Tab-separated table of C-alpha atoms in Angstrom:
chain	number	residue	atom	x	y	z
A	1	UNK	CA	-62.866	-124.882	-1.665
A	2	UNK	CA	-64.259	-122.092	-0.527
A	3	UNK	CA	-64.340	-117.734	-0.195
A	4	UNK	CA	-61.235	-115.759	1.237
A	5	UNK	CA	-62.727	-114.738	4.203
A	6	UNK	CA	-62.333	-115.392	7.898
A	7	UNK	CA	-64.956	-116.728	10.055
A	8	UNK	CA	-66.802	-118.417	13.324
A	9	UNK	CA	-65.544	-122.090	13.652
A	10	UNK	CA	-63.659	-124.219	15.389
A	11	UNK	CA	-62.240	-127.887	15.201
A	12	UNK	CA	-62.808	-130.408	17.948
A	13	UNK	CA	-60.493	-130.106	20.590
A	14	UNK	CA	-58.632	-127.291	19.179
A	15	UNK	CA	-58.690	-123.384	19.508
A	16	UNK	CA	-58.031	-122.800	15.871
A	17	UNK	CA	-56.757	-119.739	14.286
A	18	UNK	CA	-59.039	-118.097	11.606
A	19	UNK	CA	-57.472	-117.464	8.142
A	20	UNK	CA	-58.906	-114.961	5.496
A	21	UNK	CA	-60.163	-117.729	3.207
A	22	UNK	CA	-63.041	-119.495	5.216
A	23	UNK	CA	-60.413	-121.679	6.625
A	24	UNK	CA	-59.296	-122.734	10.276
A	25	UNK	CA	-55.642	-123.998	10.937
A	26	UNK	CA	-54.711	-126.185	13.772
A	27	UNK	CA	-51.722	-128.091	13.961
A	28	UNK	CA	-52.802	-129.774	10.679
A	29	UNK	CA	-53.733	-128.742	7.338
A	30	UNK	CA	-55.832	-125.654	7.005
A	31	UNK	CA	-59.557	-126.806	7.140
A	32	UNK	CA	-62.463	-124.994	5.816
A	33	UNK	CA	-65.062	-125.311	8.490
A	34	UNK	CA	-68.432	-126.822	7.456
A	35	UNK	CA	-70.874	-123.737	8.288
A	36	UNK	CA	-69.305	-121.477	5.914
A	37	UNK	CA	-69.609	-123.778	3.151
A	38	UNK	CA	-73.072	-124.504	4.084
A	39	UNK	CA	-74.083	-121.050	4.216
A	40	UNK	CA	-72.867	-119.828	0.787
A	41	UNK	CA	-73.996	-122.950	-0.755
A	42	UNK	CA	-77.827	-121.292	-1.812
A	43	UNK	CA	-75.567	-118.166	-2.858
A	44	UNK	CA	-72.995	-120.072	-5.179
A	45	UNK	CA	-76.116	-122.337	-6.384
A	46	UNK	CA	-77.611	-118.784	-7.664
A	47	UNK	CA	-74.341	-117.485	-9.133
A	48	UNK	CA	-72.921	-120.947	-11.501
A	49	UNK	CA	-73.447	-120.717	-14.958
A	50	UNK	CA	-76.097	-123.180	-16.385
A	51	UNK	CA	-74.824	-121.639	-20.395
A	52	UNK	CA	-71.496	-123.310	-20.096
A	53	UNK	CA	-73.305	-126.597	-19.054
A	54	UNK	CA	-74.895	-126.465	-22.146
A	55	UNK	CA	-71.480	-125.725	-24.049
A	56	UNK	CA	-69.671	-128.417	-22.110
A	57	UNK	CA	-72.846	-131.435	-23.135
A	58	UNK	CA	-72.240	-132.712	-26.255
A	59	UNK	CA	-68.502	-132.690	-25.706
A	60	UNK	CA	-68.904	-135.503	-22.485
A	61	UNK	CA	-67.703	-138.989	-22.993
A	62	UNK	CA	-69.711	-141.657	-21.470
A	63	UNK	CA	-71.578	-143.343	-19.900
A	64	UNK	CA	-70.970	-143.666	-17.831
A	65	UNK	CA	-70.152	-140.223	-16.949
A	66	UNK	CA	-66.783	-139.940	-14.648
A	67	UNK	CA	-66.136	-136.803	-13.336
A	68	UNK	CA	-63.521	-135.858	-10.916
A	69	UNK	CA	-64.244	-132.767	-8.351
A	70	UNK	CA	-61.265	-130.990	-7.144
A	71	UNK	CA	-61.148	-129.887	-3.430
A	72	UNK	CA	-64.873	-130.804	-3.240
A	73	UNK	CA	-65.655	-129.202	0.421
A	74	UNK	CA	-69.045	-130.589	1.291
A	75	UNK	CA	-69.732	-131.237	-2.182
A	76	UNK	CA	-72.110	-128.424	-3.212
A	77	UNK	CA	-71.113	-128.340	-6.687
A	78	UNK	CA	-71.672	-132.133	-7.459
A	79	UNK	CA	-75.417	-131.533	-5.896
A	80	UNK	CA	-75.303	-128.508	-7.909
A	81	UNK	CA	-74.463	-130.140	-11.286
A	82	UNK	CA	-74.935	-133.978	-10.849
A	83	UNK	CA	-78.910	-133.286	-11.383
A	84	UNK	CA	-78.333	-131.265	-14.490
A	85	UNK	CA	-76.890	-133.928	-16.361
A	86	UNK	CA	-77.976	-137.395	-18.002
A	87	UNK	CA	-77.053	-140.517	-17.698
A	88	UNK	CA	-75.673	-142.533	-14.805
A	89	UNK	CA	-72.095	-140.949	-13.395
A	90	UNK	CA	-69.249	-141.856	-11.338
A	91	UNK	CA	-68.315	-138.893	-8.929
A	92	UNK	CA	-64.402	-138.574	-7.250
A	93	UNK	CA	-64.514	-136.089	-4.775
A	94	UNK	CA	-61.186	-134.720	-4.051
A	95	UNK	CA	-60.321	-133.122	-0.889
A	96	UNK	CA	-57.064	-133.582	2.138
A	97	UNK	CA	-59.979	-132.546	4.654
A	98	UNK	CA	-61.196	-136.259	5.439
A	99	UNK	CA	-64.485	-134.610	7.519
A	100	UNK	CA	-65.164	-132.286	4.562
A	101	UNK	CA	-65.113	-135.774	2.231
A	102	UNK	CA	-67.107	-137.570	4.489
A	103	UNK	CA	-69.933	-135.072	4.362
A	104	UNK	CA	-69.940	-134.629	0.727
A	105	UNK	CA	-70.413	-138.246	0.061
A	106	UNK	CA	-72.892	-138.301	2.002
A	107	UNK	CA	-74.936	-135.641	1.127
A	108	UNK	CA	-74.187	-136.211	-2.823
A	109	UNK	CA	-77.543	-136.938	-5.026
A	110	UNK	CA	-77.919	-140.483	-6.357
A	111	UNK	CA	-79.998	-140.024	-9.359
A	112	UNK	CA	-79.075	-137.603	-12.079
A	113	UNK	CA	-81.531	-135.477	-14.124
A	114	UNK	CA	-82.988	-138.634	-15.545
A	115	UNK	CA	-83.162	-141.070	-12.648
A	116	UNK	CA	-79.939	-142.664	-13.934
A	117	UNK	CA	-77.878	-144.067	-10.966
A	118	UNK	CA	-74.813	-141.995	-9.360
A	119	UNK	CA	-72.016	-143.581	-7.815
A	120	UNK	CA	-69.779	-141.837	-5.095
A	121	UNK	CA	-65.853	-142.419	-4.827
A	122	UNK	CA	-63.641	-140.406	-2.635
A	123	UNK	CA	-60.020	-139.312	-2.656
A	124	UNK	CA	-58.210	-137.530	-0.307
A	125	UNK	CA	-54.932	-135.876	-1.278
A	126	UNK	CA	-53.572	-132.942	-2.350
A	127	UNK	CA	-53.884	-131.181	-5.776
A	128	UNK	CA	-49.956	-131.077	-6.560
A	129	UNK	CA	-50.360	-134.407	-6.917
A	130	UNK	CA	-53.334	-134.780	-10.387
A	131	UNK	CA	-51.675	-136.514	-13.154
A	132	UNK	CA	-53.298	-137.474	-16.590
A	133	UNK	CA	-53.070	-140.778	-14.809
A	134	UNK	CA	-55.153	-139.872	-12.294
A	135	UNK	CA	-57.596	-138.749	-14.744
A	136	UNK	CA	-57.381	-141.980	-16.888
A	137	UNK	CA	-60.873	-142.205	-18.509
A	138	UNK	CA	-62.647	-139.238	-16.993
A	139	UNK	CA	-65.268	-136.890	-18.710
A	140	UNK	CA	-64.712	-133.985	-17.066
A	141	UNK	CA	-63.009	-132.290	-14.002
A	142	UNK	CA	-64.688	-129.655	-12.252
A	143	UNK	CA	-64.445	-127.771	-8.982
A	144	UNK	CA	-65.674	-124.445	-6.935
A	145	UNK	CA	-64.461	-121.503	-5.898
A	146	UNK	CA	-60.728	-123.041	-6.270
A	147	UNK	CA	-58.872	-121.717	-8.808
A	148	UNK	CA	-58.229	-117.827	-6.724
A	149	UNK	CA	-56.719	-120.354	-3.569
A	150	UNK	CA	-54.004	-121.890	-6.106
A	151	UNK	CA	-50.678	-120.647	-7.226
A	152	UNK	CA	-50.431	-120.432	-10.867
A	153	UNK	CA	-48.157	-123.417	-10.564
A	154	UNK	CA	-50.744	-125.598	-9.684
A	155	UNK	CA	-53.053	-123.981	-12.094
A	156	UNK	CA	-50.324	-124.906	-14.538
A	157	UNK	CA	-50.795	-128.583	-13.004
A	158	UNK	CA	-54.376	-128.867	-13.430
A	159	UNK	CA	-54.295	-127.668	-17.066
A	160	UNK	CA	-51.801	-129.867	-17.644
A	161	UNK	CA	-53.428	-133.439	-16.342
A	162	UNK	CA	-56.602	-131.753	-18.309
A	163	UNK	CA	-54.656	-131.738	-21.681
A	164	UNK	CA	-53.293	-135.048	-21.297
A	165	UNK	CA	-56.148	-136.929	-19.858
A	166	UNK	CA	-57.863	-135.083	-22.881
A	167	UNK	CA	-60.392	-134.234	-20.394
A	168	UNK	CA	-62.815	-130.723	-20.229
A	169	UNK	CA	-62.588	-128.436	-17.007
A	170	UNK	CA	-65.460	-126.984	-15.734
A	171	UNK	CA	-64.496	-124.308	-13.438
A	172	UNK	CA	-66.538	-122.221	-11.516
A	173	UNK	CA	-66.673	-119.103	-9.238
A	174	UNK	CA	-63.385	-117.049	-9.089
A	175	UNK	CA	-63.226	-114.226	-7.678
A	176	UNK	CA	-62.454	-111.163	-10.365
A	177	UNK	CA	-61.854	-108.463	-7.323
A	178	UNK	CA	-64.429	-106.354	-8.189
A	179	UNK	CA	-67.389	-105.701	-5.603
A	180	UNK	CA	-70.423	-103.319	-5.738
A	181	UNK	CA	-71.965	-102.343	-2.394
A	182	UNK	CA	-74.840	-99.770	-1.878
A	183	UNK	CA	-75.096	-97.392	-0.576
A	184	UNK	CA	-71.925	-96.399	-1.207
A	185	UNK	CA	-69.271	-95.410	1.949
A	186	UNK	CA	-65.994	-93.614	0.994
A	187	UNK	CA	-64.012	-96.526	2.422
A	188	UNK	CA	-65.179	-99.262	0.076
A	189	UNK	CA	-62.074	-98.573	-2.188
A	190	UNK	CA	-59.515	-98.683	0.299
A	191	UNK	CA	-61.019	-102.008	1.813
A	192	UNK	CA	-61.506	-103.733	-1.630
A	193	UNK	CA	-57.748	-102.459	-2.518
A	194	UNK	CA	-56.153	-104.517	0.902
A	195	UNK	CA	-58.723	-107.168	0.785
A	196	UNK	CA	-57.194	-107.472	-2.998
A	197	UNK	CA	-53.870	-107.616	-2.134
A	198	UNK	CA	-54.451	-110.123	0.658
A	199	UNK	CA	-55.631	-112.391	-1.833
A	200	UNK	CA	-52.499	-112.040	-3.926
A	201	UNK	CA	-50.141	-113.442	-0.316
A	202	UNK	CA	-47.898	-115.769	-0.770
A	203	UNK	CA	-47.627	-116.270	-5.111
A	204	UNK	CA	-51.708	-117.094	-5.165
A	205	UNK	CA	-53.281	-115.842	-7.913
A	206	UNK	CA	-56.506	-114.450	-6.369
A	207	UNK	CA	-58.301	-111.907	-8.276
A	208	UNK	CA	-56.144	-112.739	-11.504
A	209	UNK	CA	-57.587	-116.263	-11.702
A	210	UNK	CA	-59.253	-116.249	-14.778
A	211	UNK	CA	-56.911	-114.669	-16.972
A	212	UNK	CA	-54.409	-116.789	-15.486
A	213	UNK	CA	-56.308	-120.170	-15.813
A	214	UNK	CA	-57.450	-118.816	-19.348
A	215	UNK	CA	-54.144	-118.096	-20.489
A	216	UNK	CA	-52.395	-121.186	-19.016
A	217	UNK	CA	-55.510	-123.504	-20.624
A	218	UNK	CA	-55.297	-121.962	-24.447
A	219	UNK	CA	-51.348	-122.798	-23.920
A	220	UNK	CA	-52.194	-126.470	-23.813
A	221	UNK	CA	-54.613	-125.821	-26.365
A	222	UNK	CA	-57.983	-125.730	-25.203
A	223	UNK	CA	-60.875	-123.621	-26.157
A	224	UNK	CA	-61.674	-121.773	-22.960
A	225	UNK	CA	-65.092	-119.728	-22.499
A	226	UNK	CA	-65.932	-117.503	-19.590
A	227	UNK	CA	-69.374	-116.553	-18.329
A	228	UNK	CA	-70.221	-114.508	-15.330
A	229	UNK	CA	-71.171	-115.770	-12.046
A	230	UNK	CA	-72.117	-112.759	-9.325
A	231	UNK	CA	-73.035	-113.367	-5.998
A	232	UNK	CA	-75.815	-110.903	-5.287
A	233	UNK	CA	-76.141	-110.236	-1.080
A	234	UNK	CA	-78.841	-108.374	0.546
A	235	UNK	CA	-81.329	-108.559	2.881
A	236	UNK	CA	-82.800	-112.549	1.906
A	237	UNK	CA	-79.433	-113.928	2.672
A	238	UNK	CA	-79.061	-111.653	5.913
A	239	UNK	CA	-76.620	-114.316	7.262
A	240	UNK	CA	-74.299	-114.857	4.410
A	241	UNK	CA	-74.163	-110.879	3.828
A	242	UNK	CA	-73.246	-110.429	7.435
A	243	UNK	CA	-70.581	-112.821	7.567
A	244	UNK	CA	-69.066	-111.869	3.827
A	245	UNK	CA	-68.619	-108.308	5.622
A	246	UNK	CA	-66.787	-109.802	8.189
A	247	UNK	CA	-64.667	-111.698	6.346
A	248	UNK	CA	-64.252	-108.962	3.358
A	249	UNK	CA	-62.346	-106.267	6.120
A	250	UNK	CA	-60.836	-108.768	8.179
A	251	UNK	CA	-59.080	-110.004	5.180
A	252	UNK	CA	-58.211	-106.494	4.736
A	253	UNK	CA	-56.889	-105.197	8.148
A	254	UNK	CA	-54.528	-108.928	8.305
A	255	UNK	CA	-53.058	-107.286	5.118
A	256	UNK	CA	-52.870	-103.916	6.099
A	257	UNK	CA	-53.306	-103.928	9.750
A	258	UNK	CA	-52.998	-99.984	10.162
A	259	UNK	CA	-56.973	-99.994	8.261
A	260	UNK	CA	-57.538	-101.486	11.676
A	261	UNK	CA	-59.312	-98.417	13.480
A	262	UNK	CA	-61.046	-96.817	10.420
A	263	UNK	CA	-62.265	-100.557	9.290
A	264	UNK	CA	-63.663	-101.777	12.546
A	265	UNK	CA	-65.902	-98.098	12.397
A	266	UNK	CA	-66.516	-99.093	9.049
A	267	UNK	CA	-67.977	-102.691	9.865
A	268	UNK	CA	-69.770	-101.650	12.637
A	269	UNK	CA	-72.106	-99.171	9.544
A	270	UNK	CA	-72.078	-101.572	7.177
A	271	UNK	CA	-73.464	-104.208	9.563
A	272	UNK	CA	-76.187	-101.830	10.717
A	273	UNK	CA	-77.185	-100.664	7.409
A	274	UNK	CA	-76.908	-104.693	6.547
A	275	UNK	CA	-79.666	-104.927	9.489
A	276	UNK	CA	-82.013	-103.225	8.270
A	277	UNK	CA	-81.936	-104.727	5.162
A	278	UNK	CA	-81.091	-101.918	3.292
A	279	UNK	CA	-77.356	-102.897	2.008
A	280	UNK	CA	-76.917	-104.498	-1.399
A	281	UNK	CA	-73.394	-106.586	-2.381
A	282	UNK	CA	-73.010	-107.713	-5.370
A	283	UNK	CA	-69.299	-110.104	-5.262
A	284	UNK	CA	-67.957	-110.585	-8.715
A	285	UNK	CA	-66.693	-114.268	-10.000
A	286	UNK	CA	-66.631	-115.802	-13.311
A	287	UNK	CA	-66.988	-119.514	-14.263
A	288	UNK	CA	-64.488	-121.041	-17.164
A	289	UNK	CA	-64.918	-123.729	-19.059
A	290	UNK	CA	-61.927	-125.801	-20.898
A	291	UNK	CA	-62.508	-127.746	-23.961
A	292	UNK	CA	-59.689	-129.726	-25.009
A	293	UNK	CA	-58.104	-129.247	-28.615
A	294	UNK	CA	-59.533	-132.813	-29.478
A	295	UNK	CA	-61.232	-135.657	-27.788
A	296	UNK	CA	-62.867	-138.660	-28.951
A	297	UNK	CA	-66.246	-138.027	-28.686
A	298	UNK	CA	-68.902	-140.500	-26.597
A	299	UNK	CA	-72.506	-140.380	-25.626
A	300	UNK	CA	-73.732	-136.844	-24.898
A	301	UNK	CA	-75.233	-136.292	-21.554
């Protein structure tokens, strides 16, 4: 879970190298470090879609509710969406970060939207692995700012466990690769271009998430539904604005590391103008829901 961008963080006892996706690596698996996560979390909270909740309600089995979320990071969207529904639940966090899973169970709400009792489970592993098995008897998978990290293989592999565990997906904030800042600067292009392309390394789908995931859910057969989720930066989340910059054009120069001179100019404005107050981002995602082609159908939350 989490944005493409680099940033400040480090794991104990390491000097870890940063990655353009709010990562760290170290000799283990890449790790998303905590403070990032944290600081977008009021910014993500802003940008979900409450309409598709309302789409998604009457087609939840239960109670109880079981719902599985998929590289859960600290667990933001289960305190996002755990209150919003009815009915006592059983949350899975998924993660291979064992820190990131220790925090989110922790910090996970215990009472949904009607006092009813949650219950926290964890499991750490990695996505290849979801089966319909491992969905045996859930209501509804869900996850954050995941589907743009993937490969449309494992898209593919999520869809699939969704169709056969007859099981909705409720998917939220993708990036679409499409940014407004103002005031304008006549390298914004050129950055959003490489940072683009970055996101599009190594077979990942990136920007092309959603019409990927859309197009790979309607080919198992379920009725998928899109609603827009923008991040909108400025001068009340100073921090989060500052560090998206950085992030944004280092993700750039690592893909096109000739920007390097012009873009390091070009942070140095943007921060300044960011400083003031005066600079206004507004980071496109979208959120997708999956309905399966047919489901029995339970209590409604």
């Amino acid at each position: 879970m989490g944005e493409h961008h680099p940033e400040p963080g480090r794991c104990a006892g390491r000097a870890p190298r940063r990655t353009a996706e709010g990562r760290v690596k170290t000799t283990d698996v890449p790790r998303y470090t905590p403070d990032w996560l944290e600081l977008r979390e009021s910014a993500d909270a802003a940008a979900r879609s409450p309409e598709l909740i309302e789409e998604l309600r009457p087609r939840l089995s239960g109670p109880p509710l079981v719902i599985h979320d998929l590289g859960c990071g600290t667990g933001s969207m289960g305190r996002w969406l755990a209150p919003r529904l009815s009915g006592p639940q059983l949350w899975i966090l998924h993660d291979r970060d064992p820190d990131l899973l220790d925090r989110a169970a922790l910090r996970m709400p215990r009472a949904a939207g009607d006092g009813s009792r949650i219950t926290i489970a964890t499991a750490r592993g990695d996505l290849a692995r979801l089966t319909a098995s491992t969905l045996d008897g859930a209501s509804l998978v869900t996850a954050s700012a995941l589907l743009d990290v993937l490969t449309a293989e494992e898209v593919d592999g999520i869809a699939a466990a969704c169709a056969a565990a007859q099981c909705p997906a409720l998917l939220a904030l993708s990036v679409v690769g499409r940014v407004e800042i103002t005031p304008a600067d006549p390298l914004d292009a050129e950055i959003a271009e490489a940072f683009n392309a970055h996101q599009r390394r190594g077979s990942l789908v990136g920007p092309d998430a959603m019409a990927v995931a859309s197009e790979t859910f309607a080919r198992y057969g379920a009725t998928v539904r899109t609603h827009a989720s923008p991040w909108t930066l400025g001068a009340e989340r100073a921090a989060l604005t500052a560090e998206w910059l950085r992030g944004w054009v280092g993700a750039a120069v690592e893909h096109r590391p000739e920007l390097a001179g012009r873009a390091e100019a070009y942070l140095r404005r943007r921060l300044a103008i960011a400083a003031t107050g005066a600079l206004r981002v507004v980071v496109h995602h979208r959120d997708l829901l999956a309905l399966p082609a047919s489901r029995t159908m339970g209590a409604a939350a």
